[in-house]
Short mmCIF file of C-alpha atoms in Angstrom, two decimals:
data_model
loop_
_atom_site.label_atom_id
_atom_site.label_comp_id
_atom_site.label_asym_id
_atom_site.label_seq_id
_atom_site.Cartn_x
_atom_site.Cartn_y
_atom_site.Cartn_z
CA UNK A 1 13.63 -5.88 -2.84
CA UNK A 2 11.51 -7.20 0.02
CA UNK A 3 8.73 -5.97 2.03
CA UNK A 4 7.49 -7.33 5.30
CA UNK A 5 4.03 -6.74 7.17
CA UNK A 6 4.64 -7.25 10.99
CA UNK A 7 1.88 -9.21 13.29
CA UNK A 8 0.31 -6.96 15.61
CA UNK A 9 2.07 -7.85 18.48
CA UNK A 10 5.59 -7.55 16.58
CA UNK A 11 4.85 -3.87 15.71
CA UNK A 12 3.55 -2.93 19.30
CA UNK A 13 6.98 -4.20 20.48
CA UNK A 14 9.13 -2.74 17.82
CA UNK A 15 6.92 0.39 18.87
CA UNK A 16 7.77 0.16 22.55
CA UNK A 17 11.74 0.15 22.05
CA UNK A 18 14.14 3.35 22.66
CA UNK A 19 14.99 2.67 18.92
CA UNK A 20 12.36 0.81 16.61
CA UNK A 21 14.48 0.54 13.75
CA UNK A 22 17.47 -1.33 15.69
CA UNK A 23 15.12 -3.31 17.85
CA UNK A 24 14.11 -4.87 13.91
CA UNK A 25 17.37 -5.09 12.42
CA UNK A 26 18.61 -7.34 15.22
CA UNK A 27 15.58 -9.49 14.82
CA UNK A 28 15.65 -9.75 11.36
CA UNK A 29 19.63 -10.24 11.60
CA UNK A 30 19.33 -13.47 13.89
CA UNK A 31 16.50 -14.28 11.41
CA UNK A 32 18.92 -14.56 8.44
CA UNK A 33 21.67 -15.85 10.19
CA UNK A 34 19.30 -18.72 11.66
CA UNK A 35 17.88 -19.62 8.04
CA UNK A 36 20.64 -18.96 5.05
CA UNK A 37 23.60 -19.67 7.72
CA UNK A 38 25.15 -16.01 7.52
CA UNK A 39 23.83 -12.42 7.53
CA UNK A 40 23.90 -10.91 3.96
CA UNK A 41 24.10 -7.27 3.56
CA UNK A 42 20.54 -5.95 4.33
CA UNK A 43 19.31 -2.10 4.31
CA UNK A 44 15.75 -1.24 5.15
CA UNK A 45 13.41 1.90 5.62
CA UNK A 46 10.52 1.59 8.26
CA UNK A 47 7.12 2.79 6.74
CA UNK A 48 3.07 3.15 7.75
CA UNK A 49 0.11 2.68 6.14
CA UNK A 50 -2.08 5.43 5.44
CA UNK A 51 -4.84 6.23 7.67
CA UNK A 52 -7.39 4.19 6.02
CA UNK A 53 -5.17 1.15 6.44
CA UNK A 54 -4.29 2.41 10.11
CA UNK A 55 -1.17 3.40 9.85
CA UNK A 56 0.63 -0.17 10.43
CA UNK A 57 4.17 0.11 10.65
CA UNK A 58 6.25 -1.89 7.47
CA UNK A 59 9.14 -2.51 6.02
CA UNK A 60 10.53 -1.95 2.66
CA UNK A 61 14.17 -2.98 1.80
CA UNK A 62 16.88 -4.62 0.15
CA UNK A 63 19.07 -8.08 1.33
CA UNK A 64 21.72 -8.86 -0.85
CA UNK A 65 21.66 -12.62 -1.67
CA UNK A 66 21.29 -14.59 -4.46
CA UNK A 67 17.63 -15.48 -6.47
CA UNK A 68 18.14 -19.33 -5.46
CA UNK A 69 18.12 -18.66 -1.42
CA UNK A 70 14.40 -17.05 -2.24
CA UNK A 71 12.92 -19.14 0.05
CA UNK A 72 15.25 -19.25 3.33
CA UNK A 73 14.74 -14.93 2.93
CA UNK A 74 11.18 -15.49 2.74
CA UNK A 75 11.33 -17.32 6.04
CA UNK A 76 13.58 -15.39 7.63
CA UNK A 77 11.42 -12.29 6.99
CA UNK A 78 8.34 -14.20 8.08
CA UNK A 79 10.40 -15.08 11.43
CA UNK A 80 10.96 -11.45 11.75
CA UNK A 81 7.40 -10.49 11.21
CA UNK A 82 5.39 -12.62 13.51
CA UNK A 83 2.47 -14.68 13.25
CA UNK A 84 0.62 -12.40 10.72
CA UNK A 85 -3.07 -13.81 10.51
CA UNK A 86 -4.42 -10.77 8.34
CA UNK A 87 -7.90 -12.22 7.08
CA UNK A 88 -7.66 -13.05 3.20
CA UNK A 89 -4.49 -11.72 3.04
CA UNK A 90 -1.49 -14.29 4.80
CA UNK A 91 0.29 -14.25 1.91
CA UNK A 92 0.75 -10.51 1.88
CA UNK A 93 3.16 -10.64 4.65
CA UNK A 94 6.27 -10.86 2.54
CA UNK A 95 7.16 -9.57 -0.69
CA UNK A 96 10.51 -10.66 -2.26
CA UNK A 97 11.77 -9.81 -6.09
CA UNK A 98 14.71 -8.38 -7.79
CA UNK A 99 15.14 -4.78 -8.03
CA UNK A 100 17.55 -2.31 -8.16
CA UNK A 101 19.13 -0.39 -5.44
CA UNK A 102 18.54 3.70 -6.19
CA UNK A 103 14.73 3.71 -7.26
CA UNK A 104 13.93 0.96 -4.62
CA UNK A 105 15.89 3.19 -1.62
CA UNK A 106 13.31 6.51 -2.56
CA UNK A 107 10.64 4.20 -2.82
CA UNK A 108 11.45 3.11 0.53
CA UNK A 109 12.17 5.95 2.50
CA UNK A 110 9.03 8.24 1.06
CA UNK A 111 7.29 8.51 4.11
CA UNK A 112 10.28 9.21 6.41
CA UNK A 113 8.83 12.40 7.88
CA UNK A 114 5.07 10.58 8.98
CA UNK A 115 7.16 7.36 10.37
CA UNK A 116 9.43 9.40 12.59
CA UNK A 117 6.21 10.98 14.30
CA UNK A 118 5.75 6.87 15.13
CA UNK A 119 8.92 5.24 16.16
CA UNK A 120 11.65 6.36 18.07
CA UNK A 121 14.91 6.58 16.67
CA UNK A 122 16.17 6.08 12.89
CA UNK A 123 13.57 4.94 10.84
CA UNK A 124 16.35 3.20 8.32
CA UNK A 125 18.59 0.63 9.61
CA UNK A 126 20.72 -2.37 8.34
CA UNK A 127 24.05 -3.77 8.12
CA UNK A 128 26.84 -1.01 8.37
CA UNK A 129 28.00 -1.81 4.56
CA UNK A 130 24.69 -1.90 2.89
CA UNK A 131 23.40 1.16 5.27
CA UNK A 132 26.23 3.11 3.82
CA UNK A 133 25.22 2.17 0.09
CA UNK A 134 21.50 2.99 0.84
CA UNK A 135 22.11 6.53 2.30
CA UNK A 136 24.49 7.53 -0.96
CA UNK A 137 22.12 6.32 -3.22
CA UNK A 138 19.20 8.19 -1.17
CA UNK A 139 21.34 11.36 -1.05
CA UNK A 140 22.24 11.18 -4.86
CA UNK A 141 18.76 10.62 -5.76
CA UNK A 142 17.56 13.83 -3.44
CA UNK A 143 20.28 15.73 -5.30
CA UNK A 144 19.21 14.91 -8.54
CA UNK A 145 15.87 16.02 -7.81
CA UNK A 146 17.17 19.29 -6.56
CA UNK A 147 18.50 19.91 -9.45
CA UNK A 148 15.40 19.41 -11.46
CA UNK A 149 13.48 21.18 -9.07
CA UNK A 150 15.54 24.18 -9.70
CA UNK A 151 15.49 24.15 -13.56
CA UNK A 152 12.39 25.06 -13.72
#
């Protein structure tokens, strides 16, 4: 699981494309493929802040590559990202760990409703494969919750 912070000036461009979410995946795709020599399966949601934060723009996601490459996805997000220079807080750009796939993917797309009043276009993007594996395991998780829902 990984989430990523962008600089200032990386979110007002990522804000100012016809499609936020692709304008990122194709940055963070040259990214990996400059630092671990390939581009892994990747899947990510695009998310804000709340208000008292103000509303920055985020990612939350999932790249599929072994523990031992760690640091080359840590660099590769951090390439992505920008210069982040938050006060007390440059080592809150990036957050990498294991996880699993289905809690991580409602996790990550919570907020879809507030971040597509932001960007333009999707706000989930990623390789084609991975994409496809986040969407099922979004759409099983919604289903499952219908279910509950109506139980009761």
């Amino acid at each position: 699981a990984m989430t990523l912070n962008l600089a200032p000036e990386v979110e007002a461009q990522a804000l100012a494309q016809p499609n936020t979410a692709s304008w990122l995946r194709e940055k963070l795709t040259r990214a990996l493929k400059q630092h671990l020599g390939h581009v892994p399966d990747f899947v990510f949601a695009l998310d804000v802040t709340d208000k008292k934060s103000g509303e920055r723009l985020h990612l939350h996601g999932l790249i599929n590559v072994p523990v031992e490459f760690h640091k080359q996805v840590v660099a590769a997000l951090k390439a992505t990202g920008g210069s982040w220079d938050a006060k007390g807080r440059r080592d809150k750009q990036t957050h990498v760990e294991a996880a699993y796939a289905t809690p991580w993917a409602s996790y990550a797309a919570r907020n879809r409703k507030r971040v597509g009043k932001i960007v333009r276009g999707r706000t989930i993007a990623g390789t084609a494969s991975a994409r496809a594996g986040a969407e099922k395991a979004f759409e099983h998780w919604r289903e499952q919750r219908k279910k509950l829902i109506s139980q009761r």
